[in-house]
Amino acid sequence: MTFRLFSLLLAFLLHSNLLAQNHWDQVLPEKKEGGTYHVFAENVNVRKDSNVQADILTKLQPGEKVKIVKKTKVIFTQGTSKEYWYQIQTNNQTGYIWGGLLADGFTQQEKFLILIRNNGVKSKKLELKVLKENKVISSLTFEPGPVSNEDWAFKSYKGSLFSPSPGILFGFRYLVFSEIEYAQPEETIFLIDAKGKLKTFYEWFPGGCDPPSCSETWLVFPGQVLTADPTIDRKEYKSPVNTILEITRSYDTDDVTINEYSITTKLWNGKTFLEPK
């Protein structure tokens, strides 16, 4: 998504009741009718009806696919997770599954399938699982805050740009609801090491806009170049060896004289990131 498109989206959300104070806690991580989703939990029961007392038709395992036929009006809560029941199709069979047992998103990274589940805005947690050949080999839970299920994006990064290489790198961008009345995008970059273990690698904020004050940030990996852009008075930046640069532009939509740049430097030492002295 371009920054301009994001700004338009954010402007819409700022004036939407969806993000009004204390309102986001009613938002459910809904699945889309007609969409195909991966099973997230183990030994998931496909039932004859939309309740936990209904007969079990079959069981499914992580990574198996189901197609959402329709969303029911039945909501079920387990712990902090609150979701709808869905009528689904799988293996030429129709039944019902509670939405909390399905992944909300996925990405394929080389030989690994990564599933992501939003545990709900009240939990403020996202859960990830790494599968290889239909087997779960690692998992990770992190707490970015109350996350929307909209506008998720995945991006592959080159671990080979670092020395030593941390492994397979992929970014997951998401929108976090505020306690007040706005939202902001964040991206967490994860790594999968040689043993298939999932770890958090890097976190950053692409920027946002609360007019008239706005900002946008570019992430520059080792050896990469952010080209100059005279239209916004941005010079060229090149990141040194084993270094990530965050180039942030702060500007004012009402005052063109306000256009400032700042640089945050993070050095990879083979195990973690340091801020150079």
mmCIF file of C-alpha atoms in Angstrom:
data_model
loop_
_atom_site.group_PDB
_atom_site.id
_atom_site.type_symbol
_atom_site.label_atom_id
_atom_site.label_comp_id
_atom_site.label_asym_id
_atom_site.label_seq_id
_atom_site.Cartn_x
_atom_site.Cartn_y
_atom_site.Cartn_z
ATOM 1 C CA MET A 1 0.000 0.000 0.000
ATOM 2 C CA THR A 2 1.446 3.440 -0.907
ATOM 3 C CA PHE A 3 1.695 6.128 1.757
ATOM 4 C CA ARG A 4 -0.926 8.189 -0.061
ATOM 5 C CA LEU A 5 -3.392 5.305 -0.074
ATOM 6 C CA PHE A 6 -2.648 4.618 3.568
ATOM 7 C CA SER A 7 -3.234 8.292 4.438
ATOM 8 C CA LEU A 8 -6.618 8.171 2.730
ATOM 9 C CA LEU A 9 -7.498 4.984 4.590
ATOM 10 C CA LEU A 10 -6.356 6.440 7.896
ATOM 11 C CA ALA A 11 -8.312 9.655 7.294
ATOM 12 C CA PHE A 12 -11.425 7.545 6.739
ATOM 13 C CA LEU A 13 -10.800 5.555 9.910
ATOM 14 C CA LEU A 14 -10.210 8.702 11.935
ATOM 15 C CA HIS A 15 -13.753 9.820 11.185
ATOM 16 C CA SER A 16 -15.293 6.383 11.490
ATOM 17 C CA ASN A 17 -17.245 5.161 14.504
ATOM 18 C CA LEU A 18 -15.193 1.979 14.264
ATOM 19 C CA LEU A 19 -12.326 3.638 16.084
ATOM 20 C CA ALA A 20 -14.320 5.745 18.501
ATOM 21 C CA GLN A 21 -13.174 5.551 22.109
ATOM 22 C CA ASN A 22 -13.906 2.180 23.737
ATOM 23 C CA HIS A 23 -15.591 0.975 20.551
ATOM 24 C CA TRP A 24 -12.832 -1.131 18.991
ATOM 25 C CA ASP A 25 -13.244 -3.726 21.749
ATOM 26 C CA GLN A 26 -16.450 -4.858 20.016
ATOM 27 C CA VAL A 27 -14.677 -5.573 16.722
ATOM 28 C CA LEU A 28 -14.461 -9.285 15.902
ATOM 29 C CA PRO A 29 -11.772 -10.844 13.658
ATOM 30 C CA GLU A 30 -14.299 -11.953 11.046
ATOM 31 C CA LYS A 31 -13.655 -14.347 8.174
ATOM 32 C CA LYS A 32 -14.960 -13.535 4.699
ATOM 33 C CA GLU A 33 -17.639 -15.615 3.048
ATOM 34 C CA GLY A 34 -16.249 -17.422 0.009
ATOM 35 C CA GLY A 35 -12.721 -17.183 1.379
ATOM 36 C CA THR A 36 -10.364 -20.100 1.963
ATOM 37 C CA TYR A 37 -8.698 -20.386 5.379
ATOM 38 C CA HIS A 38 -6.213 -22.687 7.047
ATOM 39 C CA VAL A 39 -7.027 -24.569 10.228
ATOM 40 C CA PHE A 40 -4.946 -23.138 13.078
ATOM 41 C CA ALA A 41 -5.634 -25.395 16.062
ATOM 42 C CA GLU A 42 -5.119 -29.143 16.455
ATOM 43 C CA ASN A 43 -7.869 -31.766 16.321
ATOM 44 C CA VAL A 44 -10.470 -29.216 15.256
ATOM 45 C CA ASN A 45 -14.017 -30.557 15.296
ATOM 46 C CA VAL A 46 -16.197 -29.943 12.268
ATOM 47 C CA ARG A 47 -19.696 -30.131 13.714
ATOM 48 C CA LYS A 48 -23.150 -30.758 12.331
ATOM 49 C CA ASP A 49 -24.433 -27.454 13.717
ATOM 50 C CA SER A 50 -23.046 -24.210 15.139
ATOM 51 C CA ASN A 51 -22.633 -25.192 18.774
ATOM 52 C CA VAL A 52 -20.194 -27.226 20.870
ATOM 53 C CA GLN A 53 -22.843 -29.873 21.646
ATOM 54 C CA ALA A 54 -23.531 -30.743 18.002
ATOM 55 C CA ASP A 55 -22.367 -34.046 16.531
ATOM 56 C CA ILE A 56 -18.796 -34.208 15.230
ATOM 57 C CA LEU A 57 -18.568 -34.912 11.500
ATOM 58 C CA THR A 58 -14.763 -35.004 11.203
ATOM 59 C CA LYS A 59 -11.564 -33.595 12.691
ATOM 60 C CA LEU A 60 -9.015 -31.325 11.019
ATOM 61 C CA GLN A 61 -5.369 -30.516 11.722
ATOM 62 C CA PRO A 62 -3.244 -27.338 11.399
ATOM 63 C CA GLY A 63 -2.682 -26.264 7.815
ATOM 64 C CA GLU A 64 -5.721 -28.031 6.335
ATOM 65 C CA LYS A 65 -7.920 -25.776 4.229
ATOM 66 C CA VAL A 66 -11.601 -24.947 4.575
ATOM 67 C CA LYS A 67 -13.851 -22.719 2.494
ATOM 68 C CA ILE A 68 -16.212 -20.370 4.307
ATOM 69 C CA VAL A 69 -19.741 -20.890 2.976
ATOM 70 C CA LYS A 70 -21.423 -18.375 5.254
ATOM 71 C CA LYS A 71 -21.098 -16.626 8.582
ATOM 72 C CA THR A 72 -23.762 -17.607 11.107
ATOM 73 C CA LYS A 73 -25.272 -15.245 13.672
ATOM 74 C CA VAL A 74 -23.914 -17.380 16.505
ATOM 75 C CA ILE A 75 -21.054 -15.872 18.539
ATOM 76 C CA PHE A 76 -19.025 -18.012 20.919
ATOM 77 C CA THR A 77 -16.491 -16.804 23.502
ATOM 78 C CA GLN A 78 -13.564 -18.792 24.819
ATOM 79 C CA GLY A 79 -11.247 -16.919 27.156
ATOM 80 C CA THR A 80 -10.539 -13.543 25.533
ATOM 81 C CA SER A 81 -11.387 -14.867 22.047
ATOM 82 C CA LYS A 82 -14.831 -13.989 20.734
ATOM 83 C CA GLU A 83 -15.818 -15.061 17.218
ATOM 84 C CA TYR A 84 -18.624 -16.251 14.973
ATOM 85 C CA TRP A 85 -19.400 -19.813 13.979
ATOM 86 C CA TYR A 86 -19.074 -20.464 10.250
ATOM 87 C CA GLN A 87 -20.536 -22.954 7.861
ATOM 88 C CA ILE A 88 -17.607 -24.420 5.941
ATOM 89 C CA GLN A 89 -16.748 -26.928 3.231
ATOM 90 C CA THR A 90 -13.783 -29.283 3.445
ATOM 91 C CA ASN A 91 -12.978 -32.563 1.740
ATOM 92 C CA ASN A 92 -16.398 -32.576 0.021
ATOM 93 C CA GLN A 93 -18.077 -32.258 3.404
ATOM 94 C CA THR A 94 -20.145 -29.395 4.831
ATOM 95 C CA GLY A 95 -20.203 -28.570 8.526
ATOM 96 C CA TYR A 96 -19.595 -25.848 11.108
ATOM 97 C CA ILE A 97 -16.436 -24.509 12.762
ATOM 98 C CA TRP A 98 -15.908 -21.817 15.363
ATOM 99 C CA GLY A 99 -13.850 -19.030 13.810
ATOM 100 C CA GLY A 100 -11.340 -18.970 16.651
ATOM 101 C CA LEU A 101 -9.936 -22.289 15.432
ATOM 102 C CA LEU A 102 -9.001 -20.908 12.007
ATOM 103 C CA ALA A 103 -5.993 -18.812 11.009
ATOM 104 C CA ASP A 104 -6.775 -15.236 9.962
ATOM 105 C CA GLY A 105 -3.860 -15.033 7.554
ATOM 106 C CA PHE A 106 -0.883 -16.912 6.165
ATOM 107 C CA THR A 107 2.308 -16.542 4.186
ATOM 108 C CA GLN A 108 4.484 -19.102 2.433
ATOM 109 C CA GLN A 109 8.194 -18.582 3.078
ATOM 110 C CA GLU A 110 10.298 -21.070 1.132
ATOM 111 C CA LYS A 111 9.463 -24.508 2.571
ATOM 112 C CA PHE A 112 7.540 -23.103 5.532
ATOM 113 C CA LEU A 113 3.860 -22.193 5.866
ATOM 114 C CA ILE A 114 3.286 -19.513 8.504
ATOM 115 C CA LEU A 115 -0.201 -19.178 9.971
ATOM 116 C CA ILE A 116 -1.330 -16.103 11.910
ATOM 117 C CA ARG A 117 -4.292 -15.922 14.244
ATOM 118 C CA ASN A 118 -5.729 -12.768 15.799
ATOM 119 C CA ASN A 119 -6.773 -13.709 19.337
ATOM 120 C CA GLY A 120 -9.102 -10.714 19.461
ATOM 121 C CA VAL A 121 -8.706 -7.044 20.294
ATOM 122 C CA LYS A 122 -9.293 -7.629 24.008
ATOM 123 C CA SER A 123 -6.388 -10.073 24.212
ATOM 124 C CA LYS A 124 -4.127 -7.673 22.255
ATOM 125 C CA LYS A 125 -2.241 -10.746 21.025
ATOM 126 C CA LEU A 126 -1.344 -12.348 17.724
ATOM 127 C CA GLU A 127 -0.256 -15.964 17.507
ATOM 128 C CA LEU A 128 1.919 -17.504 14.791
ATOM 129 C CA LYS A 129 2.706 -21.094 13.875
ATOM 130 C CA VAL A 130 5.336 -22.432 11.477
ATOM 131 C CA LEU A 131 4.412 -25.583 9.548
ATOM 132 C CA LYS A 132 6.624 -27.806 7.447
ATOM 133 C CA GLU A 133 5.154 -30.741 5.570
ATOM 134 C CA ASN A 134 1.872 -30.314 7.478
ATOM 135 C CA LYS A 135 3.568 -30.448 10.888
ATOM 136 C CA VAL A 136 3.827 -27.608 13.411
ATOM 137 C CA ILE A 137 7.512 -27.109 14.184
ATOM 138 C CA SER A 138 7.438 -23.828 16.127
ATOM 139 C CA SER A 139 5.096 -21.122 17.370
ATOM 140 C CA LEU A 140 5.236 -17.621 18.804
ATOM 141 C CA THR A 141 2.811 -15.252 20.522
ATOM 142 C CA PHE A 142 3.405 -11.497 20.667
ATOM 143 C CA GLU A 143 1.390 -8.536 21.961
ATOM 144 C CA PRO A 144 1.291 -5.591 19.542
ATOM 145 C CA GLY A 145 -2.021 -4.335 20.975
ATOM 146 C CA PRO A 146 -5.572 -4.529 19.627
ATOM 147 C CA VAL A 147 -5.080 -5.410 15.959
ATOM 148 C CA SER A 148 -7.529 -5.008 13.087
ATOM 149 C CA ASN A 149 -7.959 -7.876 10.627
ATOM 150 C CA GLU A 150 -8.002 -5.395 7.753
ATOM 151 C CA ASP A 151 -5.065 -4.376 5.553
ATOM 152 C CA TRP A 152 -2.664 -7.110 6.579
ATOM 153 C CA ALA A 153 0.403 -7.326 4.342
ATOM 154 C CA PHE A 154 3.361 -9.698 4.126
ATOM 155 C CA LYS A 155 6.773 -8.973 2.658
ATOM 156 C CA SER A 156 9.850 -11.129 2.166
ATOM 157 C CA TYR A 157 13.229 -9.666 3.144
ATOM 158 C CA LYS A 158 16.724 -10.913 2.272
ATOM 159 C CA GLY A 159 18.487 -12.428 5.255
ATOM 160 C CA SER A 160 21.577 -12.744 3.039
ATOM 161 C CA LEU A 161 22.078 -8.962 3.326
ATOM 162 C CA PHE A 162 23.317 -9.537 6.882
ATOM 163 C CA SER A 163 26.487 -11.315 7.999
ATOM 164 C CA PRO A 164 26.019 -13.802 9.451
ATOM 165 C CA SER A 165 22.599 -14.326 7.902
ATOM 166 C CA PRO A 166 19.877 -14.591 10.562
ATOM 167 C CA GLY A 167 17.853 -16.960 8.346
ATOM 168 C CA ILE A 168 14.575 -16.485 6.490
ATOM 169 C CA LEU A 169 13.090 -13.037 7.053
ATOM 170 C CA PHE A 170 9.520 -11.909 6.449
ATOM 171 C CA GLY A 171 7.593 -8.827 7.476
ATOM 172 C CA PHE A 172 4.011 -8.692 8.704
ATOM 173 C CA ARG A 173 2.305 -5.284 8.563
ATOM 174 C CA TYR A 174 -0.893 -4.629 10.482
ATOM 175 C CA LEU A 175 -3.075 -1.817 11.848
ATOM 176 C CA VAL A 176 -3.255 -1.297 15.614
ATOM 177 C CA PHE A 177 -6.286 0.354 17.176
ATOM 178 C CA SER A 178 -5.675 3.173 19.638
ATOM 179 C CA GLU A 179 -7.215 3.530 23.079
ATOM 180 C CA ILE A 180 -8.547 6.882 21.911
ATOM 181 C CA GLU A 181 -9.778 7.361 18.354
ATOM 182 C CA TYR A 182 -7.185 6.568 15.738
ATOM 183 C CA ALA A 183 -5.033 3.729 14.462
ATOM 184 C CA GLN A 184 -1.467 3.335 13.258
ATOM 185 C CA PRO A 185 0.362 0.865 11.041
ATOM 186 C CA GLU A 186 3.167 -1.253 12.448
ATOM 187 C CA GLU A 187 5.390 -3.921 10.973
ATOM 188 C CA THR A 188 7.113 -6.766 12.754
ATOM 189 C CA ILE A 189 9.847 -8.600 10.877
ATOM 190 C CA PHE A 190 10.249 -12.236 11.911
ATOM 191 C CA LEU A 191 13.031 -14.704 11.257
ATOM 192 C CA ILE A 192 12.969 -18.462 10.862
ATOM 193 C CA ASP A 193 16.307 -19.997 11.777
ATOM 194 C CA ALA A 194 17.933 -23.160 10.431
ATOM 195 C CA LYS A 195 15.937 -25.313 12.861
ATOM 196 C CA GLY A 196 12.638 -23.736 11.841
ATOM 197 C CA LYS A 197 12.275 -21.754 15.063
ATOM 198 C CA LEU A 198 10.324 -18.515 14.749
ATOM 199 C CA LYS A 199 11.697 -15.366 16.398
ATOM 200 C CA THR A 200 11.042 -11.628 16.371
ATOM 201 C CA PHE A 201 13.768 -9.865 14.365
ATOM 202 C CA TYR A 202 12.812 -6.180 14.035
ATOM 203 C CA GLU A 203 9.867 -3.861 14.745
ATOM 204 C CA TRP A 204 9.160 -0.452 13.251
ATOM 205 C CA PHE A 205 6.443 2.094 12.441
ATOM 206 C CA PRO A 206 5.928 3.031 8.764
ATOM 207 C CA GLY A 207 4.381 6.378 9.747
ATOM 208 C CA GLY A 208 0.946 7.912 9.931
ATOM 209 C CA CYS A 209 -1.022 11.107 9.608
ATOM 210 C CA ASP A 210 -3.065 13.086 12.118
ATOM 211 C CA PRO A 211 -3.499 16.273 10.038
ATOM 212 C CA PRO A 212 -1.837 18.632 9.904
ATOM 213 C CA SER A 213 1.053 16.655 11.472
ATOM 214 C CA CYS A 214 2.219 13.662 9.415
ATOM 215 C CA SER A 215 5.203 11.368 9.084
ATOM 216 C CA GLU A 216 6.455 8.576 6.847
ATOM 217 C CA THR A 217 9.364 6.217 7.379
ATOM 218 C CA TRP A 218 11.465 4.156 4.971
ATOM 219 C CA LEU A 219 13.443 1.097 6.056
ATOM 220 C CA VAL A 220 16.814 0.655 4.327
ATOM 221 C CA PHE A 221 18.580 -2.712 4.694
ATOM 222 C CA PRO A 222 22.378 -3.284 4.460
ATOM 223 C CA GLY A 223 23.780 -2.283 1.076
ATOM 224 C CA GLN A 224 20.419 -0.995 -0.152
ATOM 225 C CA VAL A 225 19.827 2.539 -1.424
ATOM 226 C CA LEU A 226 16.881 4.862 -0.844
ATOM 227 C CA THR A 227 16.982 7.105 -3.902
ATOM 228 C CA ALA A 228 16.724 10.851 -3.735
ATOM 229 C CA ASP A 229 13.311 12.461 -4.256
ATOM 230 C CA PRO A 230 13.481 16.210 -4.988
ATOM 231 C CA THR A 231 9.675 16.558 -4.756
ATOM 232 C CA ILE A 232 9.854 16.018 -0.979
ATOM 233 C CA ASP A 233 13.430 17.295 -0.583
ATOM 234 C CA ARG A 234 14.780 13.835 0.254
ATOM 235 C CA LYS A 235 18.424 13.072 -0.406
ATOM 236 C CA GLU A 236 19.891 9.650 -1.194
ATOM 237 C CA TYR A 237 20.611 7.252 1.658
ATOM 238 C CA LYS A 238 22.674 4.065 1.577
ATOM 239 C CA SER A 239 22.797 1.684 4.516
ATOM 240 C CA PRO A 240 26.236 0.428 5.656
ATOM 241 C CA VAL A 241 27.204 -3.202 6.309
ATOM 242 C CA ASN A 242 24.969 -5.026 8.836
ATOM 243 C CA THR A 243 22.983 -1.841 9.420
ATOM 244 C CA ILE A 244 19.329 -0.923 9.129
ATOM 245 C CA LEU A 245 18.467 2.723 8.607
ATOM 246 C CA GLU A 246 15.074 4.173 9.447
ATOM 247 C CA ILE A 247 14.647 7.393 7.478
ATOM 248 C CA THR A 248 11.729 9.413 8.850
ATOM 249 C CA ARG A 249 10.183 12.428 7.226
ATOM 250 C CA SER A 250 8.047 14.712 9.441
ATOM 251 C CA TYR A 251 5.920 17.261 7.668
ATOM 252 C CA ASP A 252 2.871 19.505 7.993
ATOM 253 C CA THR A 253 0.007 19.421 5.524
ATOM 254 C CA ASP A 254 -0.775 23.086 6.214
ATOM 255 C CA ASP A 255 2.768 24.449 6.294
ATOM 256 C CA VAL A 256 5.107 23.396 3.481
ATOM 257 C CA THR A 257 8.091 24.910 5.294
ATOM 258 C CA ILE A 258 7.918 22.097 7.838
ATOM 259 C CA ASN A 259 9.697 19.158 6.224
ATOM 260 C CA GLU A 260 12.307 17.505 8.414
ATOM 261 C CA TYR A 261 14.273 14.264 8.227
ATOM 262 C CA SER A 262 15.718 12.126 11.000
ATOM 263 C CA ILE A 263 17.757 8.911 10.912
ATOM 264 C CA THR A 264 17.707 5.988 13.324
ATOM 265 C CA THR A 265 20.578 3.532 12.958
ATOM 266 C CA LYS A 266 20.486 -0.082 14.177
ATOM 267 C CA LEU A 267 23.545 -2.355 13.929
ATOM 268 C CA TRP A 268 23.168 -6.153 13.643
ATOM 269 C CA ASN A 269 25.878 -7.946 15.657
ATOM 270 C CA GLY A 270 24.861 -11.459 14.626
ATOM 271 C CA LYS A 271 22.468 -11.952 17.519
ATOM 272 C CA THR A 272 20.602 -8.704 18.116
ATOM 273 C CA PHE A 273 20.421 -5.035 17.117
ATOM 274 C CA LEU A 274 22.452 -2.288 18.767
ATOM 275 C CA GLU A 275 22.326 1.473 18.477
ATOM 276 C CA PRO A 276 25.816 2.696 17.540
ATOM 277 C CA LYS A 277 27.383 5.028 20.098
#
